[in-house]
PDB file of C-alpha atoms in Angstrom:
ATOM      1  CA  UNK B 274      -0.191  -0.049  -0.155  1.00  0.00           C
ATOM      2  CA  UNK B 275       1.558   3.295  -0.234  1.00  0.00           C
ATOM      3  CA  UNK B 276       2.973   5.222   2.384  1.00  0.00           C
ATOM      4  CA  UNK B 277       5.451   8.153   4.188  1.00  0.00           C
ATOM      5  CA  UNK B 278       9.063   7.098   4.248  1.00  0.00           C
ATOM      6  CA  UNK B 279      12.669   8.998   5.502  1.00  0.00           C
ATOM      7  CA  UNK B 280      15.487   8.767   3.658  1.00  0.00           C
ATOM      8  CA  UNK B 281      17.528   8.226   6.868  1.00  0.00           C
ATOM      9  CA  UNK B 282      16.988   6.421  10.057  1.00  0.00           C
ATOM     10  CA  UNK B 283      19.328   8.669  12.044  1.00  0.00           C
ATOM     11  CA  UNK B 284      20.724  11.948  11.840  1.00  0.00           C
ATOM     12  CA  UNK B 285      23.798  13.286  14.495  1.00  0.00           C
ATOM     13  CA  UNK B 286      23.909  16.999  14.428  1.00  0.00           C
ATOM     14  CA  UNK B 287      26.627  19.365  16.453  1.00  0.00           C
ATOM     15  CA  UNK B 288      24.638  21.379  18.623  1.00  0.00           C
ATOM     16  CA  UNK B 289      23.869  25.043  17.315  1.00  0.00           C
ATOM     17  CA  UNK B 290      24.547  23.549  13.345  1.00  0.00           C
ATOM     18  CA  UNK B 291      20.851  23.599  11.403  1.00  0.00           C
ATOM     19  CA  UNK B 292      19.342  19.865  11.166  1.00  0.00           C
ATOM     20  CA  UNK B 293      17.455  18.793   7.612  1.00  0.00           C
ATOM     21  CA  UNK B 294      14.883  15.426   8.105  1.00  0.00           C
ATOM     22  CA  UNK B 295      13.950  14.521   4.684  1.00  0.00           C
ATOM     23  CA  UNK B 296      10.671  12.391   3.780  1.00  0.00           C
ATOM     24  CA  UNK B 297       9.067  10.801   0.564  1.00  0.00           C
ATOM     25  CA  UNK B 298       5.327  10.193   0.437  1.00  0.00           C
ATOM     26  CA  UNK B 299       4.178   7.823  -2.625  1.00  0.00           C
ATOM     27  CA  UNK B 300       0.087   9.385  -2.534  1.00  0.00           C
ATOM     28  CA  UNK B 301      -0.591  11.766  -4.884  1.00  0.00           C
ATOM     29  CA  UNK B 302      -3.533  12.317  -3.554  1.00  0.00           C
ATOM     30  CA  UNK B 303      -2.633  13.413  -0.173  1.00  0.00           C
ATOM     31  CA  UNK B 304      -2.967  17.527   0.915  1.00  0.00           C
ATOM     32  CA  UNK B 305      -1.808  17.825   4.143  1.00  0.00           C
ATOM     33  CA  UNK B 306       1.414  16.867   5.929  1.00  0.00           C
ATOM     34  CA  UNK B 307       2.238  16.960   9.637  1.00  0.00           C
ATOM     35  CA  UNK B 308       5.585  16.790  11.500  1.00  0.00           C
ATOM     36  CA  UNK B 309       5.649  15.600  14.566  1.00  0.00           C
ATOM     37  CA  UNK B 310       8.432  15.123  17.137  1.00  0.00           C
ATOM     38  CA  UNK B 311       8.686  11.633  19.910  1.00  0.00           C
ATOM     39  CA  UNK B 312      10.495  12.162  22.614  1.00  0.00           C
ATOM     40  CA  UNK B 313      11.479   9.018  24.225  1.00  0.00           C
ATOM     41  CA  UNK B 314       9.166   7.505  26.487  1.00  0.00           C
ATOM     42  CA  UNK B 315       6.300  10.324  25.105  1.00  0.00           C
ATOM     43  CA  UNK B 316       3.434  10.303  22.636  1.00  0.00           C
ATOM     44  CA  UNK B 317       4.340  12.494  19.693  1.00  0.00           C
ATOM     45  CA  UNK B 318       3.847  16.259  19.563  1.00  0.00           C
ATOM     46  CA  UNK B 319       2.287  18.506  16.660  1.00  0.00           C
ATOM     47  CA  UNK B 320       5.794  20.225  15.265  1.00  0.00           C
ATOM     48  CA  UNK B 321       4.385  21.900  11.917  1.00  0.00           C
ATOM     49  CA  UNK B 322       1.789  21.108   9.139  1.00  0.00           C
ATOM     50  CA  UNK B 323       1.537  21.920   5.369  1.00  0.00           C
ATOM     51  CA  UNK B 324      -1.378  21.746   2.667  1.00  0.00           C
ATOM     52  CA  UNK B 325      -0.263  21.053  -1.106  1.00  0.00           C
ATOM     53  CA  UNK B 326      -1.738  24.402  -1.976  1.00  0.00           C
ATOM     54  CA  UNK B 327       2.192  25.663   0.057  1.00  0.00           C
ATOM     55  CA  UNK B 328       5.748  24.631  -0.825  1.00  0.00           C
ATOM     56  CA  UNK B 329       7.069  26.400   2.537  1.00  0.00           C
ATOM     57  CA  UNK B 330       5.800  27.449   6.086  1.00  0.00           C
ATOM     58  CA  UNK B 331       7.751  28.538   9.329  1.00  0.00           C
ATOM     59  CA  UNK B 332       7.350  28.161  12.282  1.00  0.00           C
ATOM     60  CA  UNK B 333       9.178  29.290  15.521  1.00  0.00           C
ATOM     61  CA  UNK B 334      12.865  27.968  14.486  1.00  0.00           C
ATOM     62  CA  UNK B 335      11.268  25.295  12.378  1.00  0.00           C
ATOM     63  CA  UNK B 336      10.551  25.813   8.271  1.00  0.00           C
ATOM     64  CA  UNK B 337       8.606  22.453   6.532  1.00  0.00           C
ATOM     65  CA  UNK B 338       9.478  22.518   3.121  1.00  0.00           C
ATOM     66  CA  UNK B 339       7.118  20.292   0.207  1.00  0.00           C
ATOM     67  CA  UNK B 340       8.265  19.635  -3.420  1.00  0.00           C
ATOM     68  CA  UNK B 341       4.789  17.708  -4.708  1.00  0.00           C
ATOM     69  CA  UNK B 342       6.785  17.667  -8.134  1.00  0.00           C
ATOM     70  CA  UNK B 343       9.101  14.778  -6.273  1.00  0.00           C
ATOM     71  CA  UNK B 344       6.417  14.124  -3.480  1.00  0.00           C
ATOM     72  CA  UNK B 345       9.456  15.297  -1.033  1.00  0.00           C
ATOM     73  CA  UNK B 346       8.736  16.753   2.549  1.00  0.00           C
ATOM     74  CA  UNK B 347      11.660  18.132   4.568  1.00  0.00           C
ATOM     75  CA  UNK B 348      11.981  19.743   8.469  1.00  0.00           C
ATOM     76  CA  UNK B 349      14.719  22.375   8.479  1.00  0.00           C
ATOM     77  CA  UNK B 350      15.445  22.997  12.701  1.00  0.00           C
ATOM     78  CA  UNK B 351      17.376  25.933  13.005  1.00  0.00           C
ATOM     79  CA  UNK B 352      19.997  26.401  15.323  1.00  0.00           C
ATOM     80  CA  UNK B 353      19.407  22.398  17.244  1.00  0.00           C
ATOM     81  CA  UNK B 354      19.375  22.355  20.564  1.00  0.00           C
ATOM     82  CA  UNK B 355      19.911  19.327  22.908  1.00  0.00           C
ATOM     83  CA  UNK B 356      16.468  19.492  23.452  1.00  0.00           C
ATOM     84  CA  UNK B 357      15.853  18.319  19.841  1.00  0.00           C
ATOM     85  CA  UNK B 358      17.152  15.444  20.371  1.00  0.00           C
ATOM     86  CA  UNK B 359      14.333  12.829  19.596  1.00  0.00           C
ATOM     87  CA  UNK B 360      12.495  10.412  16.769  1.00  0.00           C
ATOM     88  CA  UNK B 361      10.616  12.772  14.257  1.00  0.00           C
ATOM     89  CA  UNK B 362       7.910  11.633  12.311  1.00  0.00           C
ATOM     90  CA  UNK B 363       6.735  13.050   8.968  1.00  0.00           C
ATOM     91  CA  UNK B 364       2.745  12.069   7.993  1.00  0.00           C
ATOM     92  CA  UNK B 365       0.469  12.548   5.430  1.00  0.00           C
ATOM     93  CA  UNK B 366      -3.408  12.863   4.963  1.00  0.00           C
ATOM     94  CA  UNK B 367      -5.569  11.712   2.194  1.00  0.00           C
ATOM     95  CA  UNK B 368      -8.709  11.809   3.534  1.00  0.00           C
ATOM     96  CA  UNK B 369     -10.648  13.048   6.203  1.00  0.00           C
ATOM     97  CA  UNK B 370      -8.889  12.175   9.680  1.00  0.00           C
ATOM     98  CA  UNK B 371      -6.525   9.244   8.677  1.00  0.00           C
ATOM     99  CA  UNK B 372      -2.718   9.986   9.086  1.00  0.00           C
ATOM    100  CA  UNK B 373      -0.255   7.956   7.222  1.00  0.00           C
ATOM    101  CA  UNK B 374       3.189   8.200   9.791  1.00  0.00           C
ATOM    102  CA  UNK B 375       6.274   6.969   8.056  1.00  0.00           C
ATOM    103  CA  UNK B 376       9.192   5.187   9.998  1.00  0.00           C
ATOM    104  CA  UNK B 377      10.539   8.042  11.939  1.00  0.00           C
ATOM    105  CA  UNK B 378      14.211   9.747  11.857  1.00  0.00           C
ATOM    106  CA  UNK B 379      15.781   9.766  15.343  1.00  0.00           C
ATOM    107  CA  UNK B 380      17.702  12.875  15.844  1.00  0.00           C
ATOM    108  CA  UNK B 381      21.234  12.868  18.434  1.00  0.00           C
ATOM    109  CA  UNK B 382      22.030  16.182  18.891  1.00  0.00           C
ATOM    110  CA  UNK B 383      26.221  16.471  20.288  1.00  0.00           C
ATOM    111  CA  UNK B 384      27.085  19.164  22.856  1.00  0.00           C
TER     112      UNK B 384
ATOM    113  CA  UNK Y  39      -4.271  21.547  32.011  1.00  0.00           C
ATOM    114  CA  UNK Y  40      -4.536  17.871  31.839  1.00  0.00           C
ATOM    115  CA  UNK Y  41      -3.458  16.295  28.789  1.00  0.00           C
ATOM    116  CA  UNK Y  42      -4.764  12.417  27.450  1.00  0.00           C
ATOM    117  CA  UNK Y  43      -3.617   9.739  29.682  1.00  0.00           C
ATOM    118  CA  UNK Y  44      -3.479   6.079  28.861  1.00  0.00           C
ATOM    119  CA  UNK Y  45      -3.007   3.058  31.727  1.00  0.00           C
ATOM    120  CA  UNK Y  46      -1.360   1.000  32.185  1.00  0.00           C
ATOM    121  CA  UNK Y  47       1.530   2.900  31.461  1.00  0.00           C
ATOM    122  CA  UNK Y  48       3.382  -0.459  31.200  1.00  0.00           C
ATOM    123  CA  UNK Y  49       1.625  -4.203  30.749  1.00  0.00           C
ATOM    124  CA  UNK Y  50       3.028  -7.664  30.848  1.00  0.00           C
ATOM    125  CA  UNK Y  51       0.959 -10.714  29.815  1.00  0.00           C
ATOM    126  CA  UNK Y  52       1.377 -13.998  29.039  1.00  0.00           C
ATOM    127  CA  UNK Y  53       0.721 -15.061  25.377  1.00  0.00           C
ATOM    128  CA  UNK Y  54      -3.408 -16.094  24.895  1.00  0.00           C
ATOM    129  CA  UNK Y  55      -4.340 -13.766  28.043  1.00  0.00           C
ATOM    130  CA  UNK Y  56      -6.541 -10.790  27.028  1.00  0.00           C
ATOM    131  CA  UNK Y  57      -5.675  -7.332  28.107  1.00  0.00           C
ATOM    132  CA  UNK Y  58      -7.560  -3.833  28.282  1.00  0.00           C
ATOM    133  CA  UNK Y  59      -5.907  -0.670  27.286  1.00  0.00           C
ATOM    134  CA  UNK Y  60      -7.558   2.591  28.651  1.00  0.00           C
ATOM    135  CA  UNK Y  61      -7.497   6.075  27.294  1.00  0.00           C
ATOM    136  CA  UNK Y  62      -8.996   9.271  28.882  1.00  0.00           C
ATOM    137  CA  UNK Y  63      -9.035  11.638  25.983  1.00  0.00           C
ATOM    138  CA  UNK Y  64      -9.166  15.677  26.737  1.00  0.00           C
ATOM    139  CA  UNK Y  65     -12.757  16.652  27.642  1.00  0.00           C
ATOM    140  CA  UNK Y  66     -14.591  18.009  25.232  1.00  0.00           C
ATOM    141  CA  UNK Y  67     -12.256  16.152  22.595  1.00  0.00           C
ATOM    142  CA  UNK Y  68     -15.115  14.637  20.368  1.00  0.00           C
ATOM    143  CA  UNK Y  69     -12.336  12.233  18.146  1.00  0.00           C
ATOM    144  CA  UNK Y  70     -10.742   9.805  19.527  1.00  0.00           C
ATOM    145  CA  UNK Y  71      -7.739   7.545  18.169  1.00  0.00           C
ATOM    146  CA  UNK Y  72      -5.968   4.617  18.418  1.00  0.00           C
ATOM    147  CA  UNK Y  73      -2.628   3.578  17.224  1.00  0.00           C
ATOM    148  CA  UNK Y  74       0.144   1.043  17.465  1.00  0.00           C
ATOM    149  CA  UNK Y  75       3.886   1.521  17.173  1.00  0.00           C
ATOM    150  CA  UNK Y  76       6.134  -1.327  17.294  1.00  0.00           C
ATOM    151  CA  UNK Y  77       9.789  -1.041  17.926  1.00  0.00           C
ATOM    152  CA  UNK Y  78      11.419   1.252  15.624  1.00  0.00           C
ATOM    153  CA  UNK Y  79       8.908   2.142  13.350  1.00  0.00           C
ATOM    154  CA  UNK Y  80       5.977   4.601  12.671  1.00  0.00           C
ATOM    155  CA  UNK Y  81       2.504   4.962  14.063  1.00  0.00           C
ATOM    156  CA  UNK Y  82      -0.050   2.211  12.784  1.00  0.00           C
ATOM    157  CA  UNK Y  83      -4.097   3.594  12.703  1.00  0.00           C
ATOM    158  CA  UNK Y  84      -6.243   1.233  14.313  1.00  0.00           C
ATOM    159  CA  UNK Y  85      -9.437   2.855  14.960  1.00  0.00           C
ATOM    160  CA  UNK Y  86     -11.173   6.708  15.018  1.00  0.00           C
ATOM    161  CA  UNK Y  87     -14.122   7.280  17.067  1.00  0.00           C
ATOM    162  CA  UNK Y  88     -16.089  10.455  16.325  1.00  0.00           C
ATOM    163  CA  UNK Y  89     -19.323  11.769  18.313  1.00  0.00           C
ATOM    164  CA  UNK Y  90     -22.115   9.516  18.123  1.00  0.00           C
ATOM    165  CA  UNK Y  91     -20.712   8.565  14.582  1.00  0.00           C
ATOM    166  CA  UNK Y  92     -20.228   4.727  13.877  1.00  0.00           C
ATOM    167  CA  UNK Y  93     -16.542   4.259  14.463  1.00  0.00           C
ATOM    168  CA  UNK Y  94     -13.474   3.531  11.513  1.00  0.00           C
ATOM    169  CA  UNK Y  95     -12.327   0.260  12.328  1.00  0.00           C
ATOM    170  CA  UNK Y  96     -10.572  -0.460   9.309  1.00  0.00           C
ATOM    171  CA  UNK Y  97      -7.261  -0.446  11.066  1.00  0.00           C
ATOM    172  CA  UNK Y  98      -7.980  -3.111  13.495  1.00  0.00           C
ATOM    173  CA  UNK Y  99      -5.689  -5.926  12.472  1.00  0.00           C
ATOM    174  CA  UNK Y 100      -7.714  -9.360  13.510  1.00  0.00           C
ATOM    175  CA  UNK Y 101     -10.890  -9.966  15.254  1.00  0.00           C
ATOM    176  CA  UNK Y 102      -9.101 -10.075  18.499  1.00  0.00           C
ATOM    177  CA  UNK Y 103      -8.820  -6.249  19.185  1.00  0.00           C
ATOM    178  CA  UNK Y 104     -11.702  -4.290  19.413  1.00  0.00           C
ATOM    179  CA  UNK Y 105     -12.502  -1.064  20.920  1.00  0.00           C
ATOM    180  CA  UNK Y 106     -15.434   1.049  22.385  1.00  0.00           C
ATOM    181  CA  UNK Y 107     -15.864   4.482  23.726  1.00  0.00           C
ATOM    182  CA  UNK Y 108     -18.436   4.941  26.780  1.00  0.00           C
ATOM    183  CA  UNK Y 109     -20.238   8.497  26.950  1.00  0.00           C
ATOM    184  CA  UNK Y 110     -18.292   9.759  23.940  1.00  0.00           C
ATOM    185  CA  UNK Y 111     -15.387  10.192  26.580  1.00  0.00           C
ATOM    186  CA  UNK Y 112     -13.031   7.292  28.112  1.00  0.00           C
ATOM    187  CA  UNK Y 113     -11.694   4.429  25.116  1.00  0.00           C
ATOM    188  CA  UNK Y 114     -10.811   0.860  25.770  1.00  0.00           C
ATOM    189  CA  UNK Y 115      -8.958  -1.076  23.832  1.00  0.00           C
ATOM    190  CA  UNK Y 116      -8.964  -4.618  24.201  1.00  0.00           C
ATOM    191  CA  UNK Y 117      -6.759  -7.778  22.987  1.00  0.00           C
ATOM    192  CA  UNK Y 118      -8.272 -10.942  22.922  1.00  0.00           C
ATOM    193  CA  UNK Y 119      -5.814 -13.982  23.413  1.00  0.00           C
ATOM    194  CA  UNK Y 120      -2.769 -11.890  22.850  1.00  0.00           C
ATOM    195  CA  UNK Y 121       0.212 -13.029  20.794  1.00  0.00           C
ATOM    196  CA  UNK Y 122       3.853 -11.941  21.090  1.00  0.00           C
ATOM    197  CA  UNK Y 123       3.402 -10.075  17.760  1.00  0.00           C
ATOM    198  CA  UNK Y 124       0.746  -7.840  19.517  1.00  0.00           C
ATOM    199  CA  UNK Y 125       3.424  -6.363  21.904  1.00  0.00           C
ATOM    200  CA  UNK Y 126       3.953  -2.597  20.855  1.00  0.00           C
ATOM    201  CA  UNK Y 127       3.103   0.792  22.464  1.00  0.00           C
ATOM    202  CA  UNK Y 128      -0.576   1.445  21.654  1.00  0.00           C
ATOM    203  CA  UNK Y 129      -0.836   4.887  21.495  1.00  0.00           C
ATOM    204  CA  UNK Y 130      -4.489   7.079  22.222  1.00  0.00           C
ATOM    205  CA  UNK Y 131      -4.918  10.669  20.746  1.00  0.00           C
ATOM    206  CA  UNK Y 132      -8.020  13.152  21.132  1.00  0.00           C
ATOM    207  CA  UNK Y 133      -9.105  16.075  18.711  1.00  0.00           C
ATOM    208  CA  UNK Y 134     -11.449  19.095  19.252  1.00  0.00           C
ATOM    209  CA  UNK Y 135     -13.137  18.284  15.508  1.00  0.00           C
ATOM    210  CA  UNK Y 136     -13.258  15.603  12.836  1.00  0.00           C
ATOM    211  CA  UNK Y 137     -10.386  16.270  10.736  1.00  0.00           C
ATOM    212  CA  UNK Y 138      -6.923  16.497  10.943  1.00  0.00           C
ATOM    213  CA  UNK Y 139      -6.436  19.234  10.440  1.00  0.00           C
ATOM    214  CA  UNK Y 140      -7.339  19.757  14.288  1.00  0.00           C
ATOM    215  CA  UNK Y 141      -4.610  18.847  16.053  1.00  0.00           C
ATOM    216  CA  UNK Y 142      -4.232  15.418  17.533  1.00  0.00           C
ATOM    217  CA  UNK Y 143      -2.879  15.595  21.134  1.00  0.00           C
ATOM    218  CA  UNK Y 144      -1.238  12.265  21.850  1.00  0.00           C
ATOM    219  CA  UNK Y 145      -1.238  10.042  25.415  1.00  0.00           C
ATOM    220  CA  UNK Y 146       2.078   9.003  26.609  1.00  0.00           C
ATOM    221  CA  UNK Y 147       1.151   5.309  25.442  1.00  0.00           C
ATOM    222  CA  UNK Y 148       0.439   1.953  27.054  1.00  0.00           C
ATOM    223  CA  UNK Y 149       3.750  -0.532  26.354  1.00  0.00           C
ATOM    224  CA  UNK Y 150       2.175  -3.834  25.823  1.00  0.00           C
ATOM    225  CA  UNK Y 151       4.452  -6.770  25.821  1.00  0.00           C
ATOM    226  CA  UNK Y 152       3.460 -10.037  25.507  1.00  0.00           C
ATOM    227  CA  UNK Y 153       5.906 -12.836  26.631  1.00  0.00           C
TER     228      UNK Y 153
END
C-alpha cells in the first residue's frame, strides 16, 4: 500500500548547527502533511503542518518544505539544541481524518 | 491543563491472555484515535471514534482487537488471546474535531509486552 517513508533513519548534528530531516511520500492525493516530534517515553507532539497548496511554511525555529513534483517533504530545524533530540515523523493525509506515518528519523544532538 | 492519559503505562502479559488498555481523552474532544507503534517504526492507525458516529475500525489487525468509547469520553482497547506480535506501544490521541486539521494530542502510550 502507499506509505510515507524517510530517507535516513538517524541524524547526528552538532549543537547550534541546522538540521534537515527528509521524508518521501507516495500518495499523490495527499493534501496535508504534518511533522511530529516524539521524545523517549512520550507520545508524538505536533511541530508544524503544511497544505499541498503551499511549498513552504515557517514556525519557531522550524521550516517545512514541500516539493509535490518529487513528493518530498523536509523539516529544517535552525540552531539545533539538545532538547531537539528525538524521533521525528512525517505524516500524510489523504482523507478526512486518517494519517499515514513514516518510520521516523532519530535526531541526536552532539554537545 | 490535563492532557490525554493512558493506563496502564506498562503491561506484561502471557500469550493467550486478554488485555484492556484505557484512554482518557481531553475533555471536550470529540475525536479519539488509537494507534499501534512497533519498536522502531511509525504509527499504525487502528480505530477512530467521532462523536456518536459509527467508529472506523478499518485499521484493526484482526478480530482479536476491539475498542469501545463510552459516553463519548473514555475509550478501552481490548486485545483478546494476545500473541507475541501484539507487543508494541499503543497510543491514544484526541482532537477537538473530526478532521486531521484539528491537532491530535497524544497520550504517553501503553507499552504492551506479550511473553
